[in-house]
PDB file of C-alpha atoms (C1' of nucleotides) in Angstrom:
ATOM      1  CA  MET A   1      59.449 156.176  80.082  1.00 82.00           C
ATOM      2  CA  PRO A   2      58.012 159.235  78.416  1.00 83.00           C
ATOM      3  CA  PRO A   3      60.118 160.869  75.636  1.00 84.00           C
ATOM      4  CA  GLU A   4      60.231 164.017  77.732  1.00 88.00           C
ATOM      5  CA  PHE A   5      62.435 162.296  80.169  1.00 93.00           C
ATOM      6  CA  ALA A   6      65.081 161.699  77.582  1.00 91.00           C
ATOM      7  CA  ARG A   7      64.610 165.264  76.260  1.00 93.00           C
ATOM      8  CA  ALA A   8      64.942 166.841  79.694  1.00 94.00           C
ATOM      9  CA  VAL A   9      68.023 164.858  80.565  1.00 95.00           C
ATOM     10  CA  LEU A  10      69.811 165.314  77.235  1.00 94.00           C
ATOM     11  CA  GLY A  11      68.927 168.978  77.352  1.00 93.00           C
ATOM     12  CA  LEU A  12      70.450 169.285  80.807  1.00 95.00           C
ATOM     13  CA  VAL A  13      73.593 167.423  79.770  1.00 95.00           C
ATOM     14  CA  ALA A  14      73.991 169.631  76.782  1.00 95.00           C
ATOM     15  CA  ARG A  15      73.882 172.624  79.093  1.00 94.00           C
ATOM     16  CA  ILE A  16      76.693 171.499  81.380  1.00 95.00           C
ATOM     17  CA  PRO A  17      79.429 174.060  80.715  1.00 95.00           C
ATOM     18  CA  PRO A  18      82.880 172.694  79.598  1.00 95.00           C
ATOM     19  CA  GLY A  19      85.095 172.021  82.466  1.00 94.00           C
ATOM     20  CA  ARG A  20      82.171 171.248  84.706  1.00 94.00           C
ATOM     21  CA  VAL A  21      80.437 167.942  85.582  1.00 94.00           C
ATOM     22  CA  SER A  22      77.198 166.654  86.880  1.00 95.00           C
ATOM     23  CA  THR A  23      76.014 163.327  88.249  1.00 94.00           C
ATOM     24  CA  TYR A  24      73.479 160.769  87.154  1.00 94.00           C
ATOM     25  CA  GLY A  25      71.412 161.204  90.216  1.00 93.00           C
ATOM     26  CA  ARG A  26      71.506 164.955  90.041  1.00 94.00           C
ATOM     27  CA  LEU A  27      70.422 164.998  86.363  1.00 95.00           C
ATOM     28  CA  ALA A  28      67.559 162.597  87.008  1.00 95.00           C
ATOM     29  CA  GLU A  29      66.448 164.815  89.832  1.00 93.00           C
ATOM     30  CA  LEU A  30      66.671 167.994  87.764  1.00 93.00           C
ATOM     31  CA  ALA A  31      64.826 166.345  84.937  1.00 94.00           C
ATOM     32  CA  GLY A  32      61.957 165.756  87.435  1.00 91.00           C
ATOM     33  CA  TRP A  33      62.507 162.015  87.871  1.00 92.00           C
ATOM     34  CA  PRO A  34      64.120 161.443  91.215  1.00 92.00           C
ATOM     35  CA  ARG A  35      65.677 158.016  91.848  1.00 92.00           C
ATOM     36  CA  HIS A  36      66.026 157.384  88.144  1.00 93.00           C
ATOM     37  CA  SER A  37      69.731 157.748  88.050  1.00 93.00           C
ATOM     38  CA  ARG A  38      70.188 154.363  86.414  1.00 92.00           C
ATOM     39  CA  HIS A  39      68.049 155.391  83.469  1.00 93.00           C
ATOM     40  CA  VAL A  40      70.095 158.499  82.886  1.00 94.00           C
ATOM     41  CA  GLY A  41      73.084 156.212  82.520  1.00 90.00           C
ATOM     42  CA  HIS A  42      71.165 153.900  80.238  1.00 90.00           C
ATOM     43  CA  LEU A  43      70.282 156.898  78.080  1.00 91.00           C
ATOM     44  CA  LEU A  44      73.813 158.100  77.651  1.00 90.00           C
ATOM     45  CA  GLY A  45      74.881 154.577  76.875  1.00 85.00           C
ATOM     46  CA  HIS A  46      72.413 154.111  74.087  1.00 86.00           C
ATOM     47  CA  LEU A  47      72.472 157.397  72.334  1.00 84.00           C
ATOM     48  CA  PRO A  48      71.291 157.167  68.726  1.00 79.00           C
ATOM     49  CA  ASP A  49      73.843 158.002  66.070  1.00 79.00           C
ATOM     50  CA  GLY A  50      74.012 161.638  65.122  1.00 82.00           C
ATOM     51  CA  VAL A  51      73.072 162.813  68.572  1.00 84.00           C
ATOM     52  CA  SER A  52      76.082 164.123  70.303  1.00 87.00           C
ATOM     53  CA  VAL A  53      76.105 165.332  73.913  1.00 91.00           C
ATOM     54  CA  PRO A  54      78.982 165.901  76.288  1.00 94.00           C
ATOM     55  CA  TRP A  55      78.425 162.651  78.121  1.00 92.00           C
ATOM     56  CA  GLN A  56      81.891 162.878  79.534  1.00 91.00           C
ATOM     57  CA  ARG A  57      80.633 165.556  81.820  1.00 94.00           C
ATOM     58  CA  VAL A  58      78.340 163.067  83.549  1.00 94.00           C
ATOM     59  CA  VAL A  59      79.979 161.229  86.431  1.00 94.00           C
ATOM     60  CA  GLY A  60      78.824 158.937  89.199  1.00 92.00           C
ATOM     61  CA  ALA A  61      78.115 159.966  92.799  1.00 91.00           C
ATOM     62  CA  GLY A  62      81.072 161.423  94.495  1.00 91.00           C
ATOM     63  CA  GLY A  63      82.720 162.326  91.284  1.00 91.00           C
ATOM     64  CA  ARG A  64      83.464 158.748  90.247  1.00 90.00           C
ATOM     65  CA  ILE A  65      84.380 158.243  86.593  1.00 86.00           C
ATOM     66  CA  ALA A  66      84.430 154.585  86.049  1.00 74.00           C
ATOM     67  CA  ARG A  67      82.324 153.477  83.069  1.00 67.00           C
ATOM     68  CA  PRO A  68      82.226 149.878  84.263  1.00 57.00           C
ATOM     69  CA  GLY A  69      82.404 147.226  81.706  1.00 53.00           C
ATOM     70  CA  THR A  70      83.717 149.383  78.932  1.00 58.00           C
ATOM     71  CA  PRO A  71      87.332 149.137  77.661  1.00 55.00           C
ATOM     72  CA  GLY A  72      87.962 152.924  77.394  1.00 60.00           C
ATOM     73  CA  ALA A  73      87.676 153.781  80.969  1.00 66.00           C
ATOM     74  CA  ASP A  74      90.414 156.322  80.570  1.00 78.00           C
ATOM     75  CA  TYR A  75      88.779 158.001  77.682  1.00 84.00           C
ATOM     76  CA  GLN A  76      86.400 160.075  79.770  1.00 88.00           C
ATOM     77  CA  ARG A  77      89.203 161.033  82.062  1.00 88.00           C
ATOM     78  CA  LEU A  78      91.168 162.212  79.019  1.00 89.00           C
ATOM     79  CA  LEU A  79      88.302 164.320  77.702  1.00 90.00           C
ATOM     80  CA  LEU A  80      87.724 165.909  81.146  1.00 92.00           C
ATOM     81  CA  GLU A  81      91.339 166.711  81.613  1.00 92.00           C
ATOM     82  CA  HIS A  82      91.430 168.189  78.182  1.00 94.00           C
ATOM     83  CA  GLU A  83      88.669 170.564  79.384  1.00 95.00           C
ATOM     84  CA  GLY A  84      90.689 171.605  82.319  1.00 94.00           C
ATOM     85  CA  VAL A  85      89.180 169.345  84.986  1.00 95.00           C
ATOM     86  CA  VAL A  86      91.781 168.339  87.388  1.00 93.00           C
ATOM     87  CA  LEU A  87      91.169 164.952  88.928  1.00 91.00           C
ATOM     88  CA  SER A  88      92.005 164.108  92.461  1.00 89.00           C
ATOM     89  CA  ALA A  89      94.749 161.645  93.261  1.00 86.00           C
ATOM     90  CA  SER A  90      92.226 158.867  93.424  1.00 84.00           C
ATOM     91  CA  GLY A  91      91.127 159.698  89.926  1.00 85.00           C
ATOM     92  CA  ARG A  92      87.891 161.363  90.949  1.00 90.00           C
ATOM     93  CA  VAL A  93      86.333 164.674  90.252  1.00 93.00           C
ATOM     94  CA  ASP A  94      85.963 167.198  93.037  1.00 92.00           C
ATOM     95  CA  LEU A  95      82.190 168.003  92.809  1.00 92.00           C
ATOM     96  CA  LYS A  96      82.595 170.855  95.227  1.00 90.00           C
ATOM     97  CA  ARG A  97      84.639 172.548  92.568  1.00 92.00           C
ATOM     98  CA  TYR A  98      83.406 171.242  89.220  1.00 93.00           C
ATOM     99  CA  GLY A  99      79.845 170.120  90.152  1.00 93.00           C
ATOM    100  CA  TRP A 100      77.099 171.545  88.054  1.00 94.00           C
ATOM    101  CA  PRO A 101      74.825 173.209  88.816  1.00 90.00           C
ATOM    102  CA  ALA A 102      76.707 174.884  91.550  1.00 79.00           C
ATOM    103  CA  ALA A 103      74.102 176.499  93.726  1.00 64.00           C
ATOM    104  CA  ALA A 104      71.974 179.151  92.032  1.00 58.00           C
ATOM    105  CA  GLU A 105      74.539 179.789  89.385  1.00 63.00           C
ATOM    106  CA  ASP A 106      72.361 178.695  86.501  1.00 65.00           C
ATOM    107  CA  VAL A 107      70.357 175.698  85.336  1.00 61.00           C
TER     108      VAL A 107
ATOM    109  C1'  DA B   1      53.057 137.346  87.156  1.00 92.81           C
ATOM    110  C1'  DT B   2      58.036 136.407  88.341  1.00 92.81           C
ATOM    111  C1'  DA B   3      63.117 136.999  87.371  1.00 92.81           C
ATOM    112  C1'  DA B   4      66.959 139.164  85.586  1.00 92.81           C
ATOM    113  C1'  DT B   5      69.427 143.217  84.158  1.00 92.81           C
ATOM    114  C1'  DG B   6      71.453 147.971  83.920  1.00 92.81           C
ATOM    115  C1'  DA B   7      77.410 154.110  82.057  1.00 92.81           C
ATOM    116  C1'  DC B   8      73.538 153.928  89.602  1.00 92.81           C
ATOM    117  C1'  DC B   9      73.386 155.135  94.863  1.00 92.81           C
ATOM    118  C1'  DT B  10      74.269 154.849  99.794  1.00 92.81           C
ATOM    119  C1'  DC B  11      75.697 152.596 103.827  1.00 92.81           C
ATOM    120  C1'  DC B  12      78.718 149.685 106.394  1.00 92.81           C
ATOM    121  C1'  DA B  13      82.437 146.140 107.356  1.00 92.81           C
TER     122       DA B  13
ATOM    123  C1'  DG C   1      90.500 152.239  99.514  1.00 92.81           C
ATOM    124  C1'  DT C   2      87.802 148.121  98.412  1.00 92.81           C
ATOM    125  C1'  DG C   3      83.946 145.126  98.306  1.00 92.81           C
ATOM    126  C1'  DG C   4      79.331 143.468  99.402  1.00 92.81           C
ATOM    127  C1'  DA C   5      74.457 144.118 100.531  1.00 92.81           C
ATOM    128  C1'  DG C   6      70.160 146.327  99.809  1.00 92.81           C
ATOM    129  C1'  DG C   7      67.531 149.685  97.460  1.00 92.81           C
ATOM    130  C1'  DC C   8      66.020 151.807  93.389  1.00 92.81           C
ATOM    131  C1'  DC C   9      62.770 151.708  88.770  1.00 92.81           C
ATOM    132  C1'  DA C  10      61.734 150.627  83.897  1.00 92.81           C
ATOM    133  C1'  DT C  11      62.475 147.252  80.472  1.00 92.81           C
ATOM    134  C1'  DT C  12      62.776 142.635  78.720  1.00 92.81           C
ATOM    135  C1'  DA C  13      62.702 137.639  78.795  1.00 92.81           C
TER     136       DA C  13
END
DNA sequence: ATAATGACCTCCA
DNA sequence: GTGGAGGCCATTA
């Protein structure tokens, strides 16, 4: 896994506007590495200290925010709501509304 | 070289 | 809505 992959992904994540979200698959694709969604997740889960990116704006396909295996599953939800993201009744993010990038808006 | 694992994804019962 | 199967790809044992 070339360093540029991490750079590209982290760069993209950093550019997600507050109150918007993107998905693992989407980011991997934008970074130029399609089908590498899992590695995006791995990256965000193993960020070196000092590096801070808005990881809370990265959700699973369909707007899922689960963070399996981790205790603070509600933490991400908290952060997002704090940014103005309204979760659906099922506790998911409406990608139609908050998804980024949304069309040719920006990238 | 094979097997297991992971902040995942999609499809289908 | 939930849960399982199969697929995905790099890393590690």
